[in-house]
mmCIF file of C-alpha atoms in Angstrom:
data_model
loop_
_atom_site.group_PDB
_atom_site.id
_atom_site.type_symbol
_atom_site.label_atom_id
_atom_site.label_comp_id
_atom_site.label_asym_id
_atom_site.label_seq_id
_atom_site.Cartn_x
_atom_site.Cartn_y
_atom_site.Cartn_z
ATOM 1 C CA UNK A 1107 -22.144 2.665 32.466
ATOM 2 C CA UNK A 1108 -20.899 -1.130 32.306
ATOM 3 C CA UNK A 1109 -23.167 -3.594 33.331
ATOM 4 C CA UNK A 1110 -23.173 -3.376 37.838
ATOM 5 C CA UNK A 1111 -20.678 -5.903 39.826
ATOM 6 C CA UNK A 1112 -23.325 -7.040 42.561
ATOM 7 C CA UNK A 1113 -21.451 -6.978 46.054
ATOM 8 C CA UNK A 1114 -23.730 -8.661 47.927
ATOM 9 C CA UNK A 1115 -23.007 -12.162 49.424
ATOM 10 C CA UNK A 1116 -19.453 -11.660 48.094
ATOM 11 C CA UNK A 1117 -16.109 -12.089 49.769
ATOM 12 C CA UNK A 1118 -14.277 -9.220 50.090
ATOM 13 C CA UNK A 1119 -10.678 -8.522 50.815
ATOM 14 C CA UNK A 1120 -9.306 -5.328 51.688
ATOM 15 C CA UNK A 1121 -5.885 -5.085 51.391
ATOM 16 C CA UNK A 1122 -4.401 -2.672 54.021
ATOM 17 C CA UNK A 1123 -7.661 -3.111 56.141
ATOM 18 C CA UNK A 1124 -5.852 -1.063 59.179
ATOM 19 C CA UNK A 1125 -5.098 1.577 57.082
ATOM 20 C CA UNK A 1126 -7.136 5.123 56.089
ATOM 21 C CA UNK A 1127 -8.782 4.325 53.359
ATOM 22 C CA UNK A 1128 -8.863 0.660 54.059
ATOM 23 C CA UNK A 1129 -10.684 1.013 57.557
ATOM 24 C CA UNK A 1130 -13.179 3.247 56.027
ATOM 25 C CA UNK A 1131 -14.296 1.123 53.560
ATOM 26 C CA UNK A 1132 -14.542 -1.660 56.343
ATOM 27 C CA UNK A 1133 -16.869 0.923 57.593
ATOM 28 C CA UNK A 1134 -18.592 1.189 54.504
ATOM 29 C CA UNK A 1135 -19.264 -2.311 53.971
ATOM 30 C CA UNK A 1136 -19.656 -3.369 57.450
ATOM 31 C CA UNK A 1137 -23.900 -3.191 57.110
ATOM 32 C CA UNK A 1138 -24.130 -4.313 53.292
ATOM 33 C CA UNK A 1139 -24.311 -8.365 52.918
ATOM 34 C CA UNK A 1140 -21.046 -8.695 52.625
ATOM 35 C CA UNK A 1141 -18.025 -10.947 54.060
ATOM 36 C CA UNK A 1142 -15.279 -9.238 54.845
ATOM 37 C CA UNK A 1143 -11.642 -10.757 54.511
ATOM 38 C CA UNK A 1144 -8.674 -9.267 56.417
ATOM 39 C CA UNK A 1145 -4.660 -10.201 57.152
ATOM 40 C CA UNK A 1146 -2.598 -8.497 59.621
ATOM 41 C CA UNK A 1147 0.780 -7.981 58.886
ATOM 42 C CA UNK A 1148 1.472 -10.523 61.329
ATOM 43 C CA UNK A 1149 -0.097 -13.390 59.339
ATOM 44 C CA UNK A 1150 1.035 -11.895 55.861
ATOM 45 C CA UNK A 1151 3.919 -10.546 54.379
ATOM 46 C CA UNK A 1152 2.261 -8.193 51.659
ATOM 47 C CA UNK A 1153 5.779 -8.433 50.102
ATOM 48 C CA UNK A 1154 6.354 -12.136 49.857
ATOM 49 C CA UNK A 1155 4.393 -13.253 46.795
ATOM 50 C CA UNK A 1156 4.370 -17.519 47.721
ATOM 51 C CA UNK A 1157 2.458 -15.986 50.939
ATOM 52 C CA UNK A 1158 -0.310 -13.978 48.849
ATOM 53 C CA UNK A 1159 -0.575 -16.333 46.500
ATOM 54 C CA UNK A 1160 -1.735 -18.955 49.113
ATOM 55 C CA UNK A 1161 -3.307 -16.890 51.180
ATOM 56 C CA UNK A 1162 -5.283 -15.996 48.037
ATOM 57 C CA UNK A 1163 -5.997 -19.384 47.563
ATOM 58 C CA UNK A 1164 -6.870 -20.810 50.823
ATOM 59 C CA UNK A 1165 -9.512 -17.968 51.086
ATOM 60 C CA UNK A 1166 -10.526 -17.326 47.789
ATOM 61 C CA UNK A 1167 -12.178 -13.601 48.144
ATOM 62 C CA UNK A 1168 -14.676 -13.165 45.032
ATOM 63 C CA UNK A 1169 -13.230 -9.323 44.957
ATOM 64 C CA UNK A 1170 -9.793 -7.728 45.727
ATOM 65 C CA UNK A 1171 -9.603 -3.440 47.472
ATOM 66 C CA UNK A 1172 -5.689 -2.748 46.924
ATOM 67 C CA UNK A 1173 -5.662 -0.232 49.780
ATOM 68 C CA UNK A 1174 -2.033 -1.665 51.144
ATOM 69 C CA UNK A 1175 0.734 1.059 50.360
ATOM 70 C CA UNK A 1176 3.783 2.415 52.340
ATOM 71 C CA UNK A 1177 2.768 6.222 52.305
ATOM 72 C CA UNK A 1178 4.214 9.077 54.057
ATOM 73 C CA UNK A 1179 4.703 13.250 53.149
ATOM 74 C CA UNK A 1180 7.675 14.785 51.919
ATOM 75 C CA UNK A 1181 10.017 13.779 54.882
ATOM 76 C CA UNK A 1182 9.410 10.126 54.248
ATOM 77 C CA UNK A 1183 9.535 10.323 50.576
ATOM 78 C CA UNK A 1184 12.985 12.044 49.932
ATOM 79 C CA UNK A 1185 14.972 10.485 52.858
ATOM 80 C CA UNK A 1186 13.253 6.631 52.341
ATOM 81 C CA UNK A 1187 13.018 6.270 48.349
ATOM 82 C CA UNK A 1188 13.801 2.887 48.299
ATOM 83 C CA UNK A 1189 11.470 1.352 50.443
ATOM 84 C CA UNK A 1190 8.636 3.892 48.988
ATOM 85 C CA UNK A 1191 9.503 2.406 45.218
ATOM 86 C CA UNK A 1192 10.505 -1.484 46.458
ATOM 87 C CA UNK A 1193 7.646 -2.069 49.235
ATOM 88 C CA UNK A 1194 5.044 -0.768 46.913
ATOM 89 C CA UNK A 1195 6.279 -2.309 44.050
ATOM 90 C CA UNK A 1196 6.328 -5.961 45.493
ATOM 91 C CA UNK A 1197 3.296 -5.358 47.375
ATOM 92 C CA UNK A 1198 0.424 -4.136 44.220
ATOM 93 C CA UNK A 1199 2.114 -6.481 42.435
ATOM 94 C CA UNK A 1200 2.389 -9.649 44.434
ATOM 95 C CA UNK A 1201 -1.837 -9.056 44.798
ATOM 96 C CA UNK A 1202 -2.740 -8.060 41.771
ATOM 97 C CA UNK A 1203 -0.475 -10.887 40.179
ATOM 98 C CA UNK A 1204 -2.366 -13.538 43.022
ATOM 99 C CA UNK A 1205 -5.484 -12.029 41.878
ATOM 100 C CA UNK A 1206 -5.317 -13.270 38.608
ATOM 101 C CA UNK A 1207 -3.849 -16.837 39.536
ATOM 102 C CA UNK A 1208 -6.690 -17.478 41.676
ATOM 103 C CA UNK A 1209 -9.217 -16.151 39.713
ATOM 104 C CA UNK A 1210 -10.326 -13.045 41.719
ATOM 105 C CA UNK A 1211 -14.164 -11.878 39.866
ATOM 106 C CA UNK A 1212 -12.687 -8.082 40.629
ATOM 107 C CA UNK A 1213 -10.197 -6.054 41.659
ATOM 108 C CA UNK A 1214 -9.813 -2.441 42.856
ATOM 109 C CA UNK A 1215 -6.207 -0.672 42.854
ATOM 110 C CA UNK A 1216 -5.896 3.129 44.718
ATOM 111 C CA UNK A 1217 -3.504 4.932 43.041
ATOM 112 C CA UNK A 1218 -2.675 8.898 44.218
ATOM 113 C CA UNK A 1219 -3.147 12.131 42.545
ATOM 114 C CA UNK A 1220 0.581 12.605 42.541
ATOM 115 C CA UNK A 1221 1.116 10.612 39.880
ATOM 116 C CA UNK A 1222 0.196 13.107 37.635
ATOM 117 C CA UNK A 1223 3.018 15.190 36.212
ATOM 118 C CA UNK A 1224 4.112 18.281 38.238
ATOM 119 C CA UNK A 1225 3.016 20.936 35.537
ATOM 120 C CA UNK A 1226 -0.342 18.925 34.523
ATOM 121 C CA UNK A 1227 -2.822 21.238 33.302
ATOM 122 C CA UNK A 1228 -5.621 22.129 36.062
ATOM 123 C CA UNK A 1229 -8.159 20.442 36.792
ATOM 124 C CA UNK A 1230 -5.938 17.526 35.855
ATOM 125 C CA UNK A 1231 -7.596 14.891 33.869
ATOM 126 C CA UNK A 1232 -6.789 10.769 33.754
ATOM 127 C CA UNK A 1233 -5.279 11.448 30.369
ATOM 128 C CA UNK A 1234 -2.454 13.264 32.005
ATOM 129 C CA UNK A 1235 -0.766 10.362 33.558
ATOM 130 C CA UNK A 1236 2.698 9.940 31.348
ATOM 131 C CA UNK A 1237 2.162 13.081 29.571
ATOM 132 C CA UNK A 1238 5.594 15.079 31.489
ATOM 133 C CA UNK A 1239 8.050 14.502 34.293
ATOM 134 C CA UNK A 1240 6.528 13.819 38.031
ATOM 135 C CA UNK A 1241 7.056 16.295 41.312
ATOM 136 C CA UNK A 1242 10.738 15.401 42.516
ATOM 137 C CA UNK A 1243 9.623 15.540 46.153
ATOM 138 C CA UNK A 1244 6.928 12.168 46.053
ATOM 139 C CA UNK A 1245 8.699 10.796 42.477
ATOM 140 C CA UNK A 1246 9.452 7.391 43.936
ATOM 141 C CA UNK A 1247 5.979 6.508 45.279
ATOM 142 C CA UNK A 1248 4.458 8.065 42.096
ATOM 143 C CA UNK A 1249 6.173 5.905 39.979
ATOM 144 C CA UNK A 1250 5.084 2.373 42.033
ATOM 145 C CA UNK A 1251 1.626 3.780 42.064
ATOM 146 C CA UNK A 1252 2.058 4.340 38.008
ATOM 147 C CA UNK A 1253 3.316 0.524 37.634
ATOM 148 C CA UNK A 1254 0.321 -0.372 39.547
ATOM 149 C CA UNK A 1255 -2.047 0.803 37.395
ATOM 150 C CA UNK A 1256 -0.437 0.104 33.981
ATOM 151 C CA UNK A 1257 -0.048 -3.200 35.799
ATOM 152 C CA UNK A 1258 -4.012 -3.262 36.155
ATOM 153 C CA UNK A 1259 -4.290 -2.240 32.625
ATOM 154 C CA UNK A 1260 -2.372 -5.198 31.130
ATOM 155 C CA UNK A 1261 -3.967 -7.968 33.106
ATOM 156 C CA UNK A 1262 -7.393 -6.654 31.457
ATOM 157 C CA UNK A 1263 -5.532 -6.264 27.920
ATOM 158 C CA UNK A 1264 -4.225 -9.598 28.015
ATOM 159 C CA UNK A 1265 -6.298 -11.942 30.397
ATOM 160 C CA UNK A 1266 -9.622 -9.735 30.354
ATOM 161 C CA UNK A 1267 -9.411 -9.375 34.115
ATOM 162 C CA UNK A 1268 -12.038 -7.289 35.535
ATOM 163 C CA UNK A 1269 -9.211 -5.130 37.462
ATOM 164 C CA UNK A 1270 -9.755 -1.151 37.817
ATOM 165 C CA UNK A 1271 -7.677 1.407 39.113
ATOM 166 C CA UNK A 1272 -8.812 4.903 41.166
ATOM 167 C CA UNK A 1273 -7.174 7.968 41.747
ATOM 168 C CA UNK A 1274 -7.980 9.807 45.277
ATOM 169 C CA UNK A 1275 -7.469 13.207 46.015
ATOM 170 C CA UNK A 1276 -5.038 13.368 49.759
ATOM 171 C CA UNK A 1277 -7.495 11.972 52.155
ATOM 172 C CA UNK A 1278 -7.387 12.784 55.468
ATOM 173 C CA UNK A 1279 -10.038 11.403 58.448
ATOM 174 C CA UNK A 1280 -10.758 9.229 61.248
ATOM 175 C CA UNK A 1281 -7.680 6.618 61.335
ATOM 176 C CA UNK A 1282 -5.155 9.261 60.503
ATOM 177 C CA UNK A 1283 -1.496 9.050 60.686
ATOM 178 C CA UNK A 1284 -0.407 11.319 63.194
ATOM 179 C CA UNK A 1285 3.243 10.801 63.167
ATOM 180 C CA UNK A 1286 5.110 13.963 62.664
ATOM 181 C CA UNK A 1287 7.825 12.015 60.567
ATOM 182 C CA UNK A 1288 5.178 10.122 58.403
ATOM 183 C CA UNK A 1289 2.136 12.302 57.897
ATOM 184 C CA UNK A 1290 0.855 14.067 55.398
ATOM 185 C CA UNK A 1291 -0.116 17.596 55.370
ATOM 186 C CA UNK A 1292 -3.727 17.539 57.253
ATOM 187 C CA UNK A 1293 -2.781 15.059 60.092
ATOM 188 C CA UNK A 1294 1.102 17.177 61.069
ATOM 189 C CA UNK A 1295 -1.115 20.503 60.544
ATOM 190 C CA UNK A 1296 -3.467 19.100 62.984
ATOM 191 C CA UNK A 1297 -1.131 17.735 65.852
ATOM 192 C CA UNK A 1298 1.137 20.416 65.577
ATOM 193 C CA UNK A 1299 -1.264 23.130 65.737
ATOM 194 C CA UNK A 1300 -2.731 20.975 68.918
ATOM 195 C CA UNK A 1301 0.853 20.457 70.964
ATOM 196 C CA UNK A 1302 1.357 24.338 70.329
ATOM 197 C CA UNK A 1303 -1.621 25.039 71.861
ATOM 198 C CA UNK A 1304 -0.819 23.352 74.875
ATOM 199 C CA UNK A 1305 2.713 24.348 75.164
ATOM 200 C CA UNK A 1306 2.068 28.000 74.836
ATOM 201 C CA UNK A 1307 4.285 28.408 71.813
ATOM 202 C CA UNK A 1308 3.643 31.505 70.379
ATOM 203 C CA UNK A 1309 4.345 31.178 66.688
ATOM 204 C CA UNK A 1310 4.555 28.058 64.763
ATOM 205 C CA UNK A 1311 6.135 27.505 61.533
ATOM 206 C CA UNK A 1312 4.718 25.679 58.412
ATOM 207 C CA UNK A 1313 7.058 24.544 55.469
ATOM 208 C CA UNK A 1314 7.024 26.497 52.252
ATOM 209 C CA UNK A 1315 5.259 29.668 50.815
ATOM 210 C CA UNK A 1316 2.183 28.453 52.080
ATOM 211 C CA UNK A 1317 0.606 29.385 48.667
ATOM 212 C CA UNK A 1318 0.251 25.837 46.881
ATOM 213 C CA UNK A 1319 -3.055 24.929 46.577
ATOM 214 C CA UNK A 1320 -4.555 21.504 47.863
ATOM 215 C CA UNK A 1321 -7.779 19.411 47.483
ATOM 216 C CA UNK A 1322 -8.680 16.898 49.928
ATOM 217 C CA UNK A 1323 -11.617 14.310 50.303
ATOM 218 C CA UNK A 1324 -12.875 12.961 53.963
ATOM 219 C CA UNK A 1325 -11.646 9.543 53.797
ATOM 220 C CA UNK A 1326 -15.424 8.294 54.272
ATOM 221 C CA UNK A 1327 -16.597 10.383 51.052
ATOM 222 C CA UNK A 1328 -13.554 8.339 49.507
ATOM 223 C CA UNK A 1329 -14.693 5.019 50.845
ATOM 224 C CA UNK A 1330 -18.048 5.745 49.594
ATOM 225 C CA UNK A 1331 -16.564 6.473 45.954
ATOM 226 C CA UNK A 1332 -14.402 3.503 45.637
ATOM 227 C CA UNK A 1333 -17.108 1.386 46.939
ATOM 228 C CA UNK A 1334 -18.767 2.579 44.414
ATOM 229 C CA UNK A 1335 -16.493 1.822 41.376
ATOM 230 C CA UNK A 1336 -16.156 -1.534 42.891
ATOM 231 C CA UNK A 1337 -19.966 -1.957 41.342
ATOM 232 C CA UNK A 1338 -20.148 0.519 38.846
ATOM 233 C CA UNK A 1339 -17.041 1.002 36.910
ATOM 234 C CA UNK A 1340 -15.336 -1.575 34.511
ATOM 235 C CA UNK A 1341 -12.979 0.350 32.267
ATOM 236 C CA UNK A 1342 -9.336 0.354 31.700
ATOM 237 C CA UNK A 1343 -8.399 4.124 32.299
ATOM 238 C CA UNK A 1344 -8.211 5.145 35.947
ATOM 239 C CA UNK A 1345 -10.780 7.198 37.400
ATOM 240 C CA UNK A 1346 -10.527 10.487 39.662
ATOM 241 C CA UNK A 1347 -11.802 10.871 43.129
ATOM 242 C CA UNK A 1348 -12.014 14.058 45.019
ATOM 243 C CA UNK A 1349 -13.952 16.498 46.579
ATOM 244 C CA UNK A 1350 -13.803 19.352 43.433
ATOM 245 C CA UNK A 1351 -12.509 22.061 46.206
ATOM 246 C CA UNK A 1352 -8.951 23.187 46.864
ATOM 247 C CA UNK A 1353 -8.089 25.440 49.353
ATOM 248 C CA UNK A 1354 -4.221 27.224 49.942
ATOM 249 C CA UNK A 1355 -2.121 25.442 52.602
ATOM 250 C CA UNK A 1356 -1.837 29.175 54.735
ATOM 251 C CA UNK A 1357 -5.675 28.805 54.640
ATOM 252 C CA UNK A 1358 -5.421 25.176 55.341
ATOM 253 C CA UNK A 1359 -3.403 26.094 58.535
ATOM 254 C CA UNK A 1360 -5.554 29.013 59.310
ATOM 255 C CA UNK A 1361 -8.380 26.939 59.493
ATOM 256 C CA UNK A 1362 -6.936 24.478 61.738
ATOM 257 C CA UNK A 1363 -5.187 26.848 63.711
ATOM 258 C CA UNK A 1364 -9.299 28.184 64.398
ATOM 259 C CA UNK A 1365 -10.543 24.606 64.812
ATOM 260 C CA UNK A 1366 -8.148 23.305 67.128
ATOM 261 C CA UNK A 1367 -8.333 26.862 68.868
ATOM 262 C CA UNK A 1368 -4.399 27.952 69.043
ATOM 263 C CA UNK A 1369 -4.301 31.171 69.307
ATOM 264 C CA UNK A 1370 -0.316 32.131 68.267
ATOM 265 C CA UNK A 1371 0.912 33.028 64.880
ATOM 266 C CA UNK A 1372 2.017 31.001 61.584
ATOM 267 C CA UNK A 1373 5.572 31.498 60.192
ATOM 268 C CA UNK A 1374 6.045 30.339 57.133
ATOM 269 C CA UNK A 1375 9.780 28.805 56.271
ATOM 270 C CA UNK A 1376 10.393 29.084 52.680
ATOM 271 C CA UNK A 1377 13.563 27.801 52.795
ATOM 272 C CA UNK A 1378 11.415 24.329 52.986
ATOM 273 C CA UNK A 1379 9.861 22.894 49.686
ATOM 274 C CA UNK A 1380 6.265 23.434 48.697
ATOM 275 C CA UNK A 1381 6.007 20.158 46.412
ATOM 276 C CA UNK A 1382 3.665 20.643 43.579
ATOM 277 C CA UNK A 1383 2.080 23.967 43.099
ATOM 278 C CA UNK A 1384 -1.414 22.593 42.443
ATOM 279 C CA UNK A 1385 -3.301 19.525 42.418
ATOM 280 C CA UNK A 1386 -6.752 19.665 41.709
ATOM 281 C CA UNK A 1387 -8.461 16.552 39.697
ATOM 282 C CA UNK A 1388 -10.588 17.006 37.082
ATOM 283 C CA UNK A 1389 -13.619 14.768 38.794
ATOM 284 C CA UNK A 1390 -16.289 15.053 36.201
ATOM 285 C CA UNK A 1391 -16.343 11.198 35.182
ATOM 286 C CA UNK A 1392 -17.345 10.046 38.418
ATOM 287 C CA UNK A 1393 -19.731 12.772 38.821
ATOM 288 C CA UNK A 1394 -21.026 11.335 35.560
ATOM 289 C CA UNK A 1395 -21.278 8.311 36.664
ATOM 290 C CA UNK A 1396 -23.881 9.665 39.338
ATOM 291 C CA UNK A 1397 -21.231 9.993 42.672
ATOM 292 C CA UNK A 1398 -20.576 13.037 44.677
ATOM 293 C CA UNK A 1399 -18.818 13.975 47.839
ATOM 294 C CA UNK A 1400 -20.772 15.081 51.049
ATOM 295 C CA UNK A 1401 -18.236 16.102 53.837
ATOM 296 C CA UNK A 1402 -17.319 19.246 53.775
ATOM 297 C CA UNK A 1403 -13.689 20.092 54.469
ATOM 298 C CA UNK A 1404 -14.687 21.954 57.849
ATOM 299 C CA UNK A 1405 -16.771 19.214 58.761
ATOM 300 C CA UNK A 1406 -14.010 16.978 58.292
ATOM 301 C CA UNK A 1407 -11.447 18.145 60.122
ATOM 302 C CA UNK A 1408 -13.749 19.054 63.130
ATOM 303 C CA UNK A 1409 -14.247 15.004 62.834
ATOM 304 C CA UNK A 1410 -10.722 14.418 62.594
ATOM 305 C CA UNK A 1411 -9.344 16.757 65.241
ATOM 306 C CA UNK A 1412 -12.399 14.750 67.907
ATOM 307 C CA UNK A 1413 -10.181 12.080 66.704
ATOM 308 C CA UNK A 1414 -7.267 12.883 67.464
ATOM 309 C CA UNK A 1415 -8.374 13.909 70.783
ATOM 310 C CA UNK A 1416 -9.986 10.841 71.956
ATOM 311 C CA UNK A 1417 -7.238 8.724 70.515
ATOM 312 C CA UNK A 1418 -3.993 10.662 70.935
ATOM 313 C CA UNK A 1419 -2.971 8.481 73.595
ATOM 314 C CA UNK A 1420 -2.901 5.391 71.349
ATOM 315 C CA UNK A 1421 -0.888 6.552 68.811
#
């Protein structure tokens, strides 16, 4: 293990603070000695790099959390591949470029398990990453995601910047996106499952075979892992993040469906994609390294669906 990045009295910004992952490490962080540096989109353009650069400067953060993305599921990804490879692209690489300039001690870039190739050998290890063509259906956001970490790579190579890269498992949680148009899997599962149930509908239909097979981490076990990396990891190669389970999305849904108590059937539409048949990461590194999850996924999405309920009306 490389020599521990102390956090405390540090400044830290997190990048995409509003976000899931970004408002869970707030969480995280919020009792540790720590100051914690945030920009709404209102005050900064993500995609503008003047902007970063002097925001950057002005506030001078001793380490960097790269949590800022445009995400969405399949929906968003195949009708909006532009903005998912343009907006991601300017925005990793406006900070991590800005980063450098202003002399940022580290730096912490999320990537995604989908950019791993679509017929990656399970459990799928860092290695992987370039080794065969990507999943058509999330391609475009795979491939910023890839330029953000070989971006991370070659400001260590050539400047010896302390700047890492992690890849999550889908996280799901607290902070959720619930939008039907933009969500992933977990969050339309859960609203969907929640509006049938109180429109009496008496069947609902899920997209695909329902046989691909998932892994997800509760978004504060994946706060609690990046955090940390942020001390205890200094390498080049990304690092894996997940929960080690994977579950089928027909059981996915049948667990919600129980959960959120609907009590109608699940049709399943295969005339709709599935994406990638499997994506489980190989997570022995960090395990290694002496992390491991602690939410179970029931757990979680008992936490997520109170969640939903109490906020539903905000979002």
């Amino acid at each position: 293990m490389a020599q521990p990045y102390s956090l405390e009295g540090k400044k830290i910004w997190i990048a995409g603070h509003n976000g899931l992952v970004g408002s869970a490490i707030s969480r995280n962080l919020m009792e540790r000695d720590v100051c914690l540096l945030k920009a709404d989109r209102s005050e900064l353009d993500l995609r503008c790099q003047n902007s970063v650069l002097e925001w950057l400067e002005i506030n001078r953060p001793d380490a960097v959390v790269v949590a800022a993305a445009l995400v969405g599921g399949i929906i968003a990804n195949s009708t909006r591949p532009a903005e998912f490879l343009y907006d991601n692209l300017m925005i990793q690489s406006n900070i991590i470029h800005s980063s450098f300039q202003s002399g940022v001690g580290k730096l912490l870039f999320l990537g995604s398990n989908c950019v791993y190739p679509k017929m990656a050998t399970q459990p799928i290890r860092e290695s992987t990453l370039l080794s065969a063509p990507l999943e058509p259906t999330n391609e475009w956001y795979a491939l910023a995601k890839i330029a953000g970490i070989k971006l991370c790579q070659a400001y260590r190579r050539q400047y010896t910047c302390n700047f890492i890269s992690a890849m999550p498992a889908s996280a799901y949680g607290p902070g959720d996106n619930f939008d039907l148009e933009s969500s992933h899997v977990m969050a339309a599962l859960i609203r969907r499952f929640h509006e049938a149930k109180l429109q009496g509908v008496e069947a609902l239909s899920i997209w695909g075979s329902g046989t691909p097979l998932r892994e997800f981490i509760h978004v504060d076990d994946c706060a609690s892992a990046l955090v940390f990396l942020l001390e205890n990891y200094n390498e080049e190669g990304p690092i894996n993040i997940g929960s080690g389970q994977e579950i089928s999305i027909i059981n996915l849904a049948e667990l919600i469906k129980r959960i959120v108590g609907y009590d109608g059937d699940i049709h399943l539409d295969s005339s709709k994609p599935d994406g990638m048949q499997r994506k489980l990461l190989d997570n022995s590194r960090i395990h290694d390294l002496g992390w491991t999850p602690k939410i179970s996924l029931e757990r979680g999405i008992e936490e997520t669906y109170s969640w939903f309920l109490n906020n539903q009306d905000h979002l």
